[in-house]
mmCIF file of C-alpha atoms in Angstrom:
data_model
loop_
_atom_site.group_PDB
_atom_site.id
_atom_site.type_symbol
_atom_site.label_atom_id
_atom_site.label_comp_id
_atom_site.label_asym_id
_atom_site.label_seq_id
_atom_site.Cartn_x
_atom_site.Cartn_y
_atom_site.Cartn_z
ATOM 1 C CA MET X 192 91.869 82.003 99.476
ATOM 2 C CA ALA X 193 93.182 84.895 97.427
ATOM 3 C CA GLU X 194 96.930 84.958 97.035
ATOM 4 C CA GLN X 195 98.688 88.060 98.358
ATOM 5 C CA PRO X 196 99.475 90.309 95.355
ATOM 6 C CA SER X 197 103.203 90.645 94.858
ATOM 7 C CA LYS X 198 105.037 93.733 96.015
ATOM 8 C CA ILE X 199 106.271 96.464 93.683
ATOM 9 C CA ASP X 200 110.052 96.913 93.582
ATOM 10 C CA PHE X 201 111.105 100.542 93.255
ATOM 11 C CA TYR X 202 114.790 100.784 92.314
ATOM 12 C CA PHE X 203 116.110 104.333 92.451
ATOM 13 C CA ASP X 204 119.120 106.515 93.090
ATOM 14 C CA PHE X 205 118.857 109.217 95.764
ATOM 15 C CA ALA X 206 120.438 111.611 93.254
ATOM 16 C CA SER X 207 117.829 110.940 90.535
ATOM 17 C CA PRO X 208 115.310 113.743 89.868
ATOM 18 C CA TYR X 209 113.022 111.344 87.999
ATOM 19 C CA ALA X 210 112.957 109.092 91.081
ATOM 20 C CA TRP X 211 111.656 112.006 93.141
ATOM 21 C CA LEU X 212 109.133 112.832 90.412
ATOM 22 C CA ILE X 213 107.593 109.341 90.508
ATOM 23 C CA SER X 214 107.997 108.340 94.173
ATOM 24 C CA ASP X 215 104.847 109.803 95.745
ATOM 25 C CA ARG X 216 102.733 109.095 92.702
ATOM 26 C CA LEU X 217 103.908 105.476 92.673
ATOM 27 C CA GLU X 218 102.976 105.072 96.341
ATOM 28 C CA HIS X 219 99.494 106.476 95.706
ATOM 29 C CA LEU X 220 98.989 104.273 92.664
ATOM 30 C CA ALA X 221 100.158 101.157 94.510
ATOM 31 C CA ALA X 222 97.835 101.917 97.418
ATOM 32 C CA ARG X 223 94.872 102.047 95.048
ATOM 33 C CA TYR X 224 95.707 98.521 93.897
ATOM 34 C CA GLN X 225 96.497 97.183 97.379
ATOM 35 C CA ARG X 226 100.144 96.731 96.526
ATOM 36 C CA GLU X 227 103.108 97.518 98.725
ATOM 37 C CA VAL X 228 106.063 99.434 97.283
ATOM 38 C CA VAL X 229 109.476 98.182 98.365
ATOM 39 C CA TRP X 230 112.010 100.994 98.056
ATOM 40 C CA ARG X 231 115.397 99.774 96.849
ATOM 41 C CA PRO X 232 118.017 102.522 96.633
ATOM 42 C CA VAL X 233 120.989 101.787 94.394
ATOM 43 C CA LEU X 234 123.982 103.678 93.057
ATOM 44 C CA LEU X 235 123.420 104.269 89.363
ATOM 45 C CA PHE X 236 127.060 104.890 88.532
ATOM 46 C CA ALA X 237 127.878 101.383 89.796
ATOM 47 C CA ILE X 238 125.109 99.842 87.659
ATOM 48 C CA PHE X 239 126.162 101.838 84.596
ATOM 49 C CA LYS X 240 129.685 100.589 85.088
ATOM 50 C CA ALA X 241 128.546 96.980 85.519
ATOM 51 C CA VAL X 242 126.371 96.914 82.379
ATOM 52 C CA GLY X 243 128.586 99.159 80.235
ATOM 53 C CA LEU X 244 126.303 102.189 79.919
ATOM 54 C CA PRO X 245 127.676 105.738 79.929
ATOM 55 C CA ALA X 246 126.065 108.108 82.444
ATOM 56 C CA PRO X 247 123.448 110.133 80.490
ATOM 57 C CA MET X 248 124.722 113.368 82.017
ATOM 58 C CA GLU X 249 128.138 112.850 80.445
ATOM 59 C CA THR X 250 126.981 113.878 76.967
ATOM 60 C CA ASP X 251 126.343 117.621 76.543
ATOM 61 C CA ALA X 252 123.337 117.336 74.223
ATOM 62 C CA LYS X 253 121.617 114.761 76.430
ATOM 63 C CA ARG X 254 122.453 116.638 79.604
ATOM 64 C CA ARG X 255 120.916 119.843 78.216
ATOM 65 C CA TYR X 256 117.733 118.054 77.196
ATOM 66 C CA MET X 257 117.385 116.193 80.491
ATOM 67 C CA LEU X 258 117.918 119.249 82.688
ATOM 68 C CA HIS X 259 115.143 120.972 80.773
ATOM 69 C CA ASP X 260 112.887 117.914 80.815
ATOM 70 C CA MET X 261 113.331 117.377 84.572
ATOM 71 C CA GLU X 262 112.041 120.826 85.442
ATOM 72 C CA ARG X 263 109.267 120.744 82.866
ATOM 73 C CA SER X 264 108.202 117.230 83.924
ATOM 74 C CA ALA X 265 107.932 118.433 87.525
ATOM 75 C CA ARG X 266 105.548 121.179 86.396
ATOM 76 C CA TYR X 267 103.638 118.708 84.239
ATOM 77 C CA TYR X 268 103.207 116.249 87.128
ATOM 78 C CA GLY X 269 102.577 119.025 89.633
ATOM 79 C CA VAL X 270 105.459 117.896 91.845
ATOM 80 C CA PRO X 271 107.535 120.569 93.642
ATOM 81 C CA TYR X 272 111.091 120.599 92.310
ATOM 82 C CA ARG X 273 114.201 122.732 92.560
ATOM 83 C CA HIS X 274 117.281 121.566 90.742
ATOM 84 C CA PRO X 275 119.960 120.840 93.385
ATOM 85 C CA ALA X 276 123.273 122.708 93.319
ATOM 86 C CA ASN X 277 125.316 119.508 93.600
ATOM 87 C CA PHE X 278 124.066 117.484 90.671
ATOM 88 C CA PRO X 279 124.351 114.645 90.019
ATOM 89 C CA ALA X 280 125.299 113.787 93.580
ATOM 90 C CA ILE X 281 126.914 110.480 94.477
ATOM 91 C CA SER X 282 124.677 108.959 97.088
ATOM 92 C CA PRO X 283 126.232 106.143 99.141
ATOM 93 C CA VAL X 284 125.550 107.935 102.443
ATOM 94 C CA PRO X 285 121.719 107.900 102.352
ATOM 95 C CA GLY X 286 121.827 104.433 100.757
ATOM 96 C CA ARG X 287 123.872 102.983 103.613
ATOM 97 C CA LEU X 288 121.643 104.621 106.184
ATOM 98 C CA PHE X 289 118.533 103.306 104.434
ATOM 99 C CA TYR X 290 119.700 99.691 104.437
ATOM 100 C CA GLY X 291 121.318 99.941 107.859
ATOM 101 C CA ILE X 292 117.950 100.964 109.317
ATOM 102 C CA GLY X 293 115.675 99.104 106.937
ATOM 103 C CA GLU X 294 116.365 95.543 108.021
ATOM 104 C CA ARG X 295 114.738 96.166 111.390
ATOM 105 C CA GLU X 296 112.588 99.184 110.647
ATOM 106 C CA PRO X 297 111.415 99.113 107.015
ATOM 107 C CA ALA X 298 108.686 101.716 107.552
ATOM 108 C CA GLN X 299 111.121 104.176 109.147
ATOM 109 C CA ALA X 300 113.623 103.589 106.369
ATOM 110 C CA LYS X 301 110.991 104.356 103.756
ATOM 111 C CA THR X 302 109.953 107.527 105.546
ATOM 112 C CA PHE X 303 113.591 108.558 105.662
ATOM 113 C CA ALA X 304 114.063 107.840 101.935
ATOM 114 C CA ARG X 305 111.006 109.853 100.990
ATOM 115 C CA GLN X 306 112.149 112.787 103.121
ATOM 116 C CA ALA X 307 115.705 112.580 101.799
ATOM 117 C CA LEU X 308 114.469 112.841 98.200
ATOM 118 C CA LYS X 309 112.307 115.802 99.180
ATOM 119 C CA ALA X 310 115.139 117.467 101.092
ATOM 120 C CA HIS X 311 117.419 117.114 98.070
ATOM 121 C CA PHE X 312 114.989 118.027 95.295
ATOM 122 C CA VAL X 313 112.806 120.598 97.012
ATOM 123 C CA ASP X 314 114.842 122.106 99.854
ATOM 124 C CA GLY X 315 118.238 121.952 98.151
ATOM 125 C CA LYS X 316 119.938 119.894 100.885
ATOM 126 C CA ASP X 317 123.233 118.197 100.131
ATOM 127 C CA ILE X 318 122.408 114.564 100.892
ATOM 128 C CA THR X 319 125.990 113.437 100.281
ATOM 129 C CA ARG X 320 126.893 114.871 103.723
ATOM 130 C CA PRO X 321 126.471 112.567 106.752
ATOM 131 C CA GLU X 322 125.372 115.425 109.035
ATOM 132 C CA VAL X 323 122.593 116.431 106.611
ATOM 133 C CA VAL X 324 121.407 112.845 106.280
ATOM 134 C CA THR X 325 121.553 112.440 110.073
ATOM 135 C CA GLU X 326 119.304 115.466 110.497
ATOM 136 C CA ILE X 327 116.772 114.136 107.966
ATOM 137 C CA ALA X 328 116.794 110.743 109.678
ATOM 138 C CA GLY X 329 116.144 112.441 113.016
ATOM 139 C CA GLN X 330 113.150 114.234 111.540
ATOM 140 C CA ALA X 331 111.910 110.864 110.233
ATOM 141 C CA GLY X 332 111.840 109.663 113.845
ATOM 142 C CA ILE X 333 114.914 107.442 113.711
ATOM 143 C CA PRO X 334 116.852 107.447 117.011
ATOM 144 C CA ALA X 335 120.301 109.070 116.841
ATOM 145 C CA GLY X 336 122.006 105.874 118.024
ATOM 146 C CA SER X 337 120.495 103.843 115.174
ATOM 147 C CA VAL X 338 121.513 106.486 112.638
ATOM 148 C CA GLU X 339 125.084 106.504 113.892
ATOM 149 C CA ALA X 340 125.255 102.695 113.838
ATOM 150 C CA ALA X 341 123.772 102.499 110.326
ATOM 151 C CA LEU X 342 126.148 105.108 108.919
ATOM 152 C CA THR X 343 129.314 103.674 110.400
ATOM 153 C CA GLY X 344 128.530 99.933 110.463
ATOM 154 C CA GLU X 345 129.292 97.416 107.726
ATOM 155 C CA ARG X 346 125.737 96.097 107.393
ATOM 156 C CA GLY X 347 124.206 99.062 105.526
ATOM 157 C CA LYS X 348 127.201 99.187 103.235
ATOM 158 C CA SER X 349 127.043 95.510 102.307
ATOM 159 C CA LEU X 350 123.254 95.538 101.856
ATOM 160 C CA LEU X 351 123.598 98.520 99.516
ATOM 161 C CA ARG X 352 126.185 96.610 97.521
ATOM 162 C CA GLU X 353 123.925 93.529 97.387
ATOM 163 C CA SER X 354 121.020 95.643 96.231
ATOM 164 C CA ILE X 355 123.130 97.051 93.379
ATOM 165 C CA GLU X 356 124.131 93.536 92.327
ATOM 166 C CA ASP X 357 120.530 92.373 92.522
ATOM 167 C CA ALA X 358 119.373 95.368 90.452
ATOM 168 C CA THR X 359 122.013 94.696 87.813
ATOM 169 C CA ARG X 360 120.933 91.049 87.601
ATOM 170 C CA ARG X 361 117.293 92.063 87.225
ATOM 171 C CA GLY X 362 118.026 94.373 84.275
ATOM 172 C CA VAL X 363 117.853 97.768 85.981
ATOM 173 C CA ILE X 364 119.306 100.343 83.569
ATOM 174 C CA GLY X 365 118.379 103.649 85.204
ATOM 175 C CA SER X 366 116.316 105.399 87.858
ATOM 176 C CA PRO X 367 113.465 105.074 88.573
ATOM 177 C CA PHE X 368 113.140 101.442 87.574
ATOM 178 C CA VAL X 369 109.990 99.721 88.763
ATOM 179 C CA ILE X 370 109.421 95.961 88.651
ATOM 180 C CA VAL X 371 105.862 94.682 89.055
ATOM 181 C CA ASP X 372 105.248 90.925 88.760
ATOM 182 C CA ASP X 373 108.642 90.606 87.018
ATOM 183 C CA GLU X 374 107.532 93.244 84.487
ATOM 184 C CA PRO X 375 110.134 96.051 84.208
ATOM 185 C CA PHE X 376 109.252 99.743 83.776
ATOM 186 C CA PHE X 377 111.957 102.366 83.334
ATOM 187 C CA GLY X 378 111.343 106.077 83.856
ATOM 188 C CA ALA X 379 109.126 108.585 85.634
ATOM 189 C CA ASP X 380 106.973 108.571 82.504
ATOM 190 C CA ARG X 381 105.921 104.939 82.890
ATOM 191 C CA LEU X 382 103.370 105.416 85.673
ATOM 192 C CA ASP X 383 100.424 105.165 83.247
ATOM 193 C CA HIS X 384 101.885 101.973 81.805
ATOM 194 C CA ILE X 385 102.274 100.590 85.337
ATOM 195 C CA GLU X 386 98.650 101.413 86.124
ATOM 196 C CA TRP X 387 97.541 99.729 82.899
ATOM 197 C CA TRP X 388 99.527 96.668 83.969
ATOM 198 C CA LEU X 389 98.071 96.638 87.496
ATOM 199 C CA LYS X 390 94.567 97.031 86.097
ATOM 200 C CA SER X 391 94.990 94.127 83.692
ATOM 201 C CA ARG X 392 96.257 91.895 86.514
ATOM 202 C CA THR X 393 93.400 92.899 88.783
ATOM 203 C CA ARG X 394 90.874 91.984 86.100
ATOM 204 C CA ALA X 395 92.649 88.702 85.424
ATOM 205 C CA GLU X 396 92.478 87.745 89.100
ATOM 206 C CA ALA X 397 88.917 88.973 89.682
ATOM 207 C CA MET O 253 94.568 139.265 63.401
ATOM 208 C CA ALA O 254 95.530 135.962 64.975
ATOM 209 C CA GLU O 255 99.019 134.807 64.153
ATOM 210 C CA GLN O 256 99.335 131.413 62.470
ATOM 211 C CA PRO O 257 100.321 128.878 65.166
ATOM 212 C CA SER O 258 103.790 127.506 64.516
ATOM 213 C CA LYS O 259 104.245 124.089 62.992
ATOM 214 C CA ILE O 260 105.308 121.028 64.947
ATOM 215 C CA ASP O 261 108.662 119.530 63.926
ATOM 216 C CA PHE O 262 108.719 115.747 64.088
ATOM 217 C CA TYR O 263 112.292 114.441 63.862
ATOM 218 C CA PHE O 264 112.466 110.686 63.507
ATOM 219 C CA ASP O 265 114.406 107.773 62.069
ATOM 220 C CA PHE O 266 112.592 105.375 59.732
ATOM 221 C CA ALA O 267 114.122 102.526 61.736
ATOM 222 C CA SER O 268 112.760 103.763 65.081
ATOM 223 C CA PRO O 269 109.872 101.760 66.605
ATOM 224 C CA TYR O 270 109.039 104.611 68.977
ATOM 225 C CA ALA O 271 108.672 106.937 65.959
ATOM 226 C CA TRP O 272 106.053 104.602 64.518
ATOM 227 C CA LEU O 273 104.346 104.384 67.917
ATOM 228 C CA ILE O 274 103.892 108.163 68.149
ATOM 229 C CA SER O 275 103.429 109.183 64.485
ATOM 230 C CA ASP O 276 99.671 108.736 64.012
ATOM 231 C CA ARG O 277 98.856 109.858 67.517
ATOM 232 C CA LEU O 278 100.948 113.000 67.037
ATOM 233 C CA GLU O 279 99.099 113.808 63.804
ATOM 234 C CA HIS O 280 95.740 113.412 65.531
ATOM 235 C CA LEU O 281 96.819 115.528 68.466
ATOM 236 C CA ALA O 282 98.186 118.270 66.229
ATOM 237 C CA ALA O 283 94.970 118.315 64.190
ATOM 238 C CA ARG O 284 92.948 118.903 67.349
ATOM 239 C CA TYR O 285 95.049 121.999 68.043
ATOM 240 C CA GLN O 286 95.086 123.221 64.423
ATOM 241 C CA ARG O 287 98.800 122.610 64.115
ATOM 242 C CA GLU O 288 100.612 121.123 61.158
ATOM 243 C CA VAL O 289 103.207 118.391 61.728
ATOM 244 C CA VAL O 290 106.348 118.691 59.608
ATOM 245 C CA TRP O 291 107.961 115.269 59.262
ATOM 246 C CA ARG O 292 111.758 115.440 59.333
ATOM 247 C CA PRO O 293 113.436 112.059 58.858
ATOM 248 C CA VAL O 294 117.025 111.840 60.060
ATOM 249 C CA LEU O 295 119.633 109.131 60.497
ATOM 250 C CA LEU O 296 120.064 108.552 64.214
ATOM 251 C CA PHE O 297 123.462 106.916 63.919
ATOM 252 C CA ALA O 298 124.811 110.105 62.318
ATOM 253 C CA ILE O 299 123.360 112.253 65.113
ATOM 254 C CA PHE O 300 124.686 109.915 67.807
ATOM 255 C CA LYS O 301 128.108 110.153 66.219
ATOM 256 C CA ALA O 302 127.929 113.948 65.990
ATOM 257 C CA VAL O 303 126.910 114.474 69.626
ATOM 258 C CA GLY O 304 128.953 111.623 71.109
ATOM 259 C CA LEU O 305 126.127 109.337 72.238
ATOM 260 C CA PRO O 306 126.381 105.544 71.967
ATOM 261 C CA ALA O 307 123.495 103.823 70.186
ATOM 262 C CA PRO O 308 121.138 102.545 72.925
ATOM 263 C CA MET O 309 120.936 99.157 71.224
ATOM 264 C CA GLU O 310 124.672 98.629 71.669
ATOM 265 C CA THR O 311 124.366 97.803 75.356
ATOM 266 C CA ASP O 312 122.876 94.380 76.101
ATOM 267 C CA ALA O 313 120.918 95.368 79.220
ATOM 268 C CA LYS O 314 119.414 98.424 77.533
ATOM 269 C CA ARG O 315 118.677 96.533 74.339
ATOM 270 C CA ARG O 316 116.805 93.847 76.270
ATOM 271 C CA TYR O 317 114.705 96.403 78.115
ATOM 272 C CA MET O 318 113.921 98.415 75.013
ATOM 273 C CA LEU O 319 112.886 95.437 72.893
ATOM 274 C CA HIS O 320 110.453 94.463 75.632
ATOM 275 C CA ASP O 321 109.237 98.025 76.142
ATOM 276 C CA MET O 322 108.655 98.595 72.401
ATOM 277 C CA GLU O 323 106.252 95.678 72.117
ATOM 278 C CA ARG O 324 104.537 96.420 75.407
ATOM 279 C CA SER O 325 104.218 100.130 74.568
ATOM 280 C CA ALA O 326 102.547 99.211 71.271
ATOM 281 C CA ARG O 327 99.951 97.195 73.191
ATOM 282 C CA TYR O 328 99.551 100.001 75.714
ATOM 283 C CA TYR O 329 98.978 102.613 72.987
ATOM 284 C CA GLY O 330 96.858 100.237 70.909
ATOM 285 C CA VAL O 331 99.147 100.597 67.895
ATOM 286 C CA PRO O 332 99.757 97.531 65.673
ATOM 287 C CA TYR O 333 103.401 96.459 65.877
ATOM 288 C CA ARG O 334 105.552 93.560 64.789
ATOM 289 C CA HIS O 335 109.237 93.735 65.521
ATOM 290 C CA PRO O 336 111.091 93.802 62.174
ATOM 291 C CA ALA O 337 113.600 91.087 61.306
ATOM 292 C CA ASN O 338 116.283 93.582 60.290
ATOM 293 C CA PHE O 339 116.587 95.737 63.376
ATOM 294 C CA PRO O 340 117.818 98.364 63.781
ATOM 295 C CA ALA O 341 117.839 99.097 60.066
ATOM 296 C CA ILE O 342 119.981 101.851 58.563
ATOM 297 C CA SER O 343 117.574 104.051 56.683
ATOM 298 C CA PRO O 344 119.148 106.421 54.124
ATOM 299 C CA VAL O 345 117.019 105.037 51.272
ATOM 300 C CA PRO O 346 113.568 106.131 52.511
ATOM 301 C CA GLY O 347 115.125 109.355 53.844
ATOM 302 C CA ARG O 348 116.529 110.305 50.443
ATOM 303 C CA LEU O 349 113.261 109.480 48.756
ATOM 304 C CA PHE O 350 111.307 111.518 51.297
ATOM 305 C CA TYR O 351 113.397 114.666 50.795
ATOM 306 C CA GLY O 352 113.758 114.125 47.057
ATOM 307 C CA ILE O 353 109.957 114.141 46.730
ATOM 308 C CA GLY O 354 109.126 116.459 49.604
ATOM 309 C CA GLU O 355 110.422 119.725 48.200
ATOM 310 C CA ARG O 356 107.734 119.734 45.502
ATOM 311 C CA GLU O 357 105.168 117.392 47.000
ATOM 312 C CA PRO O 358 105.224 117.637 50.806
ATOM 313 C CA ALA O 359 101.844 115.935 51.239
ATOM 314 C CA GLN O 360 102.897 112.966 49.096
ATOM 315 C CA ALA O 361 106.186 112.707 50.963
ATOM 316 C CA LYS O 362 104.358 112.588 54.288
ATOM 317 C CA THR O 363 101.976 109.923 53.030
ATOM 318 C CA PHE O 364 104.988 107.927 51.870
ATOM 319 C CA ALA O 365 106.735 108.310 55.238
ATOM 320 C CA ARG O 366 103.678 107.191 57.156
ATOM 321 C CA GLN O 367 103.261 104.148 54.912
ATOM 322 C CA ALA O 368 106.962 103.305 55.083
ATOM 323 C CA LEU O 369 106.853 103.228 58.896
ATOM 324 C CA LYS O 370 103.761 101.041 58.756
ATOM 325 C CA ALA O 371 105.306 98.721 56.140
ATOM 326 C CA HIS O 372 108.392 98.301 58.317
ATOM 327 C CA PHE O 373 106.770 97.972 61.735
ATOM 328 C CA VAL O 374 103.531 96.191 60.865
ATOM 329 C CA ASP O 375 104.116 94.301 57.619
ATOM 330 C CA GLY O 376 107.774 93.421 58.197
ATOM 331 C CA LYS O 377 109.059 95.051 54.989
ATOM 332 C CA ASP O 378 112.773 95.733 54.647
ATOM 333 C CA ILE O 379 112.792 99.476 53.994
ATOM 334 C CA THR O 380 116.540 99.547 53.454
ATOM 335 C CA ARG O 381 115.930 98.068 49.960
ATOM 336 C CA PRO O 382 115.266 100.529 47.098
ATOM 337 C CA GLU O 383 112.773 98.191 45.366
ATOM 338 C CA VAL O 384 110.702 97.888 48.577
ATOM 339 C CA VAL O 385 110.725 101.636 49.089
ATOM 340 C CA THR O 386 109.810 102.155 45.426
ATOM 341 C CA GLU O 387 106.783 99.911 45.833
ATOM 342 C CA ILE O 388 105.635 101.785 48.960
ATOM 343 C CA ALA O 389 106.074 105.105 47.167
ATOM 344 C CA GLY O 390 103.984 103.807 44.258
ATOM 345 C CA GLN O 391 101.207 102.842 46.667
ATOM 346 C CA ALA O 392 101.431 106.357 48.127
ATOM 347 C CA GLY O 393 100.599 107.694 44.655
ATOM 348 C CA ILE O 394 104.052 108.964 43.758
ATOM 349 C CA PRO O 395 104.819 108.578 40.014
ATOM 350 C CA ALA O 396 107.563 106.049 39.202
ATOM 351 C CA GLY O 397 109.659 108.690 37.419
ATOM 352 C CA SER O 398 109.704 110.932 40.499
ATOM 353 C CA VAL O 399 110.662 107.995 42.709
ATOM 354 C CA GLU O 400 113.539 107.042 40.446
ATOM 355 C CA ALA O 401 114.755 110.639 40.269
ATOM 356 C CA ALA O 402 114.528 111.092 44.059
ATOM 357 C CA LEU O 403 116.395 107.861 44.792
ATOM 358 C CA THR O 404 119.230 108.430 42.343
ATOM 359 C CA GLY O 405 119.528 112.232 42.383
ATOM 360 C CA GLU O 406 121.753 114.312 44.643
ATOM 361 C CA ARG O 407 118.997 116.560 45.988
ATOM 362 C CA GLY O 408 117.343 114.066 48.348
ATOM 363 C CA LYS O 409 120.732 113.004 49.644
ATOM 364 C CA SER O 410 121.886 116.540 50.396
ATOM 365 C CA LEU O 411 118.562 117.541 51.982
ATOM 366 C CA LEU O 412 118.760 114.479 54.245
ATOM 367 C CA ARG O 413 122.262 115.519 55.266
ATOM 368 C CA GLU O 414 121.094 119.089 55.947
ATOM 369 C CA SER O 415 118.204 117.804 58.025
ATOM 370 C CA ILE O 416 120.596 115.753 60.152
ATOM 371 C CA GLU O 417 122.809 118.797 60.708
ATOM 372 C CA ASP O 418 119.791 120.908 61.544
ATOM 373 C CA ALA O 419 118.532 118.270 63.999
ATOM 374 C CA THR O 420 121.929 118.063 65.671
ATOM 375 C CA ARG O 421 122.031 121.860 66.056
ATOM 376 C CA ARG O 422 118.544 121.883 67.555
ATOM 377 C CA GLY O 423 119.452 119.331 70.243
ATOM 378 C CA VAL O 424 117.829 116.199 68.836
ATOM 379 C CA ILE O 425 119.165 113.213 70.804
ATOM 380 C CA GLY O 426 116.906 110.377 69.674
ATOM 381 C CA SER O 427 113.736 109.383 67.861
ATOM 382 C CA PRO O 428 111.011 110.524 68.017
ATOM 383 C CA PHE O 429 112.050 114.054 68.918
ATOM 384 C CA VAL O 430 109.289 116.640 68.661
ATOM 385 C CA ILE O 431 109.853 120.400 68.780
ATOM 386 C CA VAL O 432 106.850 122.645 69.435
ATOM 387 C CA ASP O 433 107.412 126.413 69.723
ATOM 388 C CA ASP O 434 111.127 125.683 70.339
ATOM 389 C CA GLU O 435 110.145 123.347 73.182
ATOM 390 C CA PRO O 436 111.811 119.913 72.791
ATOM 391 C CA PHE O 437 110.114 116.601 73.647
ATOM 392 C CA PHE O 438 111.981 113.314 73.365
ATOM 393 C CA GLY O 439 110.216 109.949 73.216
ATOM 394 C CA ALA O 440 106.955 108.246 72.291
ATOM 395 C CA ASP O 441 105.956 108.720 75.918
ATOM 396 C CA ARG O 442 105.896 112.512 75.729
ATOM 397 C CA LEU O 443 102.598 112.880 73.873
ATOM 398 C CA ASP O 444 100.723 113.842 77.044
ATOM 399 C CA HIS O 445 103.381 116.434 77.833
ATOM 400 C CA ILE O 446 103.050 117.815 74.287
ATOM 401 C CA GLU O 447 99.287 118.051 74.681
ATOM 402 C CA TRP O 448 99.718 119.839 78.014
ATOM 403 C CA TRP O 449 102.063 122.275 76.259
ATOM 404 C CA LEU O 450 99.667 122.871 73.337
ATOM 405 C CA LYS O 451 96.801 123.403 75.745
ATOM 406 C CA SER O 452 98.715 125.984 77.778
ATOM 407 C CA ARG O 453 99.621 127.884 74.603
ATOM 408 C CA THR O 454 96.066 127.802 73.356
ATOM 409 C CA ARG O 455 94.838 129.266 76.625
ATOM 410 C CA ALA O 456 97.573 131.905 76.596
ATOM 411 C CA GLU O 457 96.581 133.026 73.101
ATOM 412 C CA ALA O 458 92.835 132.903 73.661
#
């Protein structure tokens, strides 16, 4: 009996352009290798603080380069992208909703996360606002009562905090950060490396 | 009359594994698009200081990831790589030699630079030592008298300093940092983006 291939952990921040740039492509890649992607939103500023890294956007020279690279990378990958007005946003609201919903309805939570990234990085929505996030969740088919409970309850909040601690323990240093079979890959530009890894594992198991 | 296509500026630090990982591939890519690569060694620590960035290797979590990624990236790109014992090295010696030679003999200086990266990242040579660098320069066909003059004279030193200032002005934030037609690309993982850029320019000019 073949063992179930392990899932792919996708750590990301809802405010991270590079997370949006890899998200759909990562899902498509994983599907081709019969792997499931587990979305794990975190708050980067909390991880940076925990591991002692400065936020990249804090340094002028790096900020200038990254803003340019984000837009050019979107064109290169063929992913729609419009730089959001509030950037970088602090994203506890969609994170809490995601985990508040995700325990019972992982598929709905993933749909919400995907649509929240799109809303923020294509449609210019301010995903720090509960009413905006509520609307996106509604469009993702999540009942209004569940949204309300997830946003105001303690469960989403504490699961988000646990996920940040878990990410910090596992060496996450930015977004997107993908872990496949304990192998860490940082950045939207690591998709080819991830595919190379998946391919080598598939051959090894064949 | 067709205008001469502009040269490709390759800013790098002799102590940077990612510079070694891109250097040959960048030369091959440039050759396919009839572009010349101008090698411009710098000292990253001086740039980091000038722009206010911490060295990435200073943070444990980032250091761990990068050490792993350097070796894995070498396998992915099919480039020979052995992590040097003295890492990260501080590299003014090869930089001074490069610029001291390069004004009169740019081709020799480039050959030296290529061999110095290889000596450091494949053969484990300590390129911070003048006698090691002198030996590499000799193997690159540079006369002993020129090597001695470049290492001890003021010219190489001041050209290295100018190159660092120039790099800082142009937005260099790490190594390798490639500038094509004023378009900046940071990282060994940007070769595909550079090719995409070169291709679009070739079409535009055709």
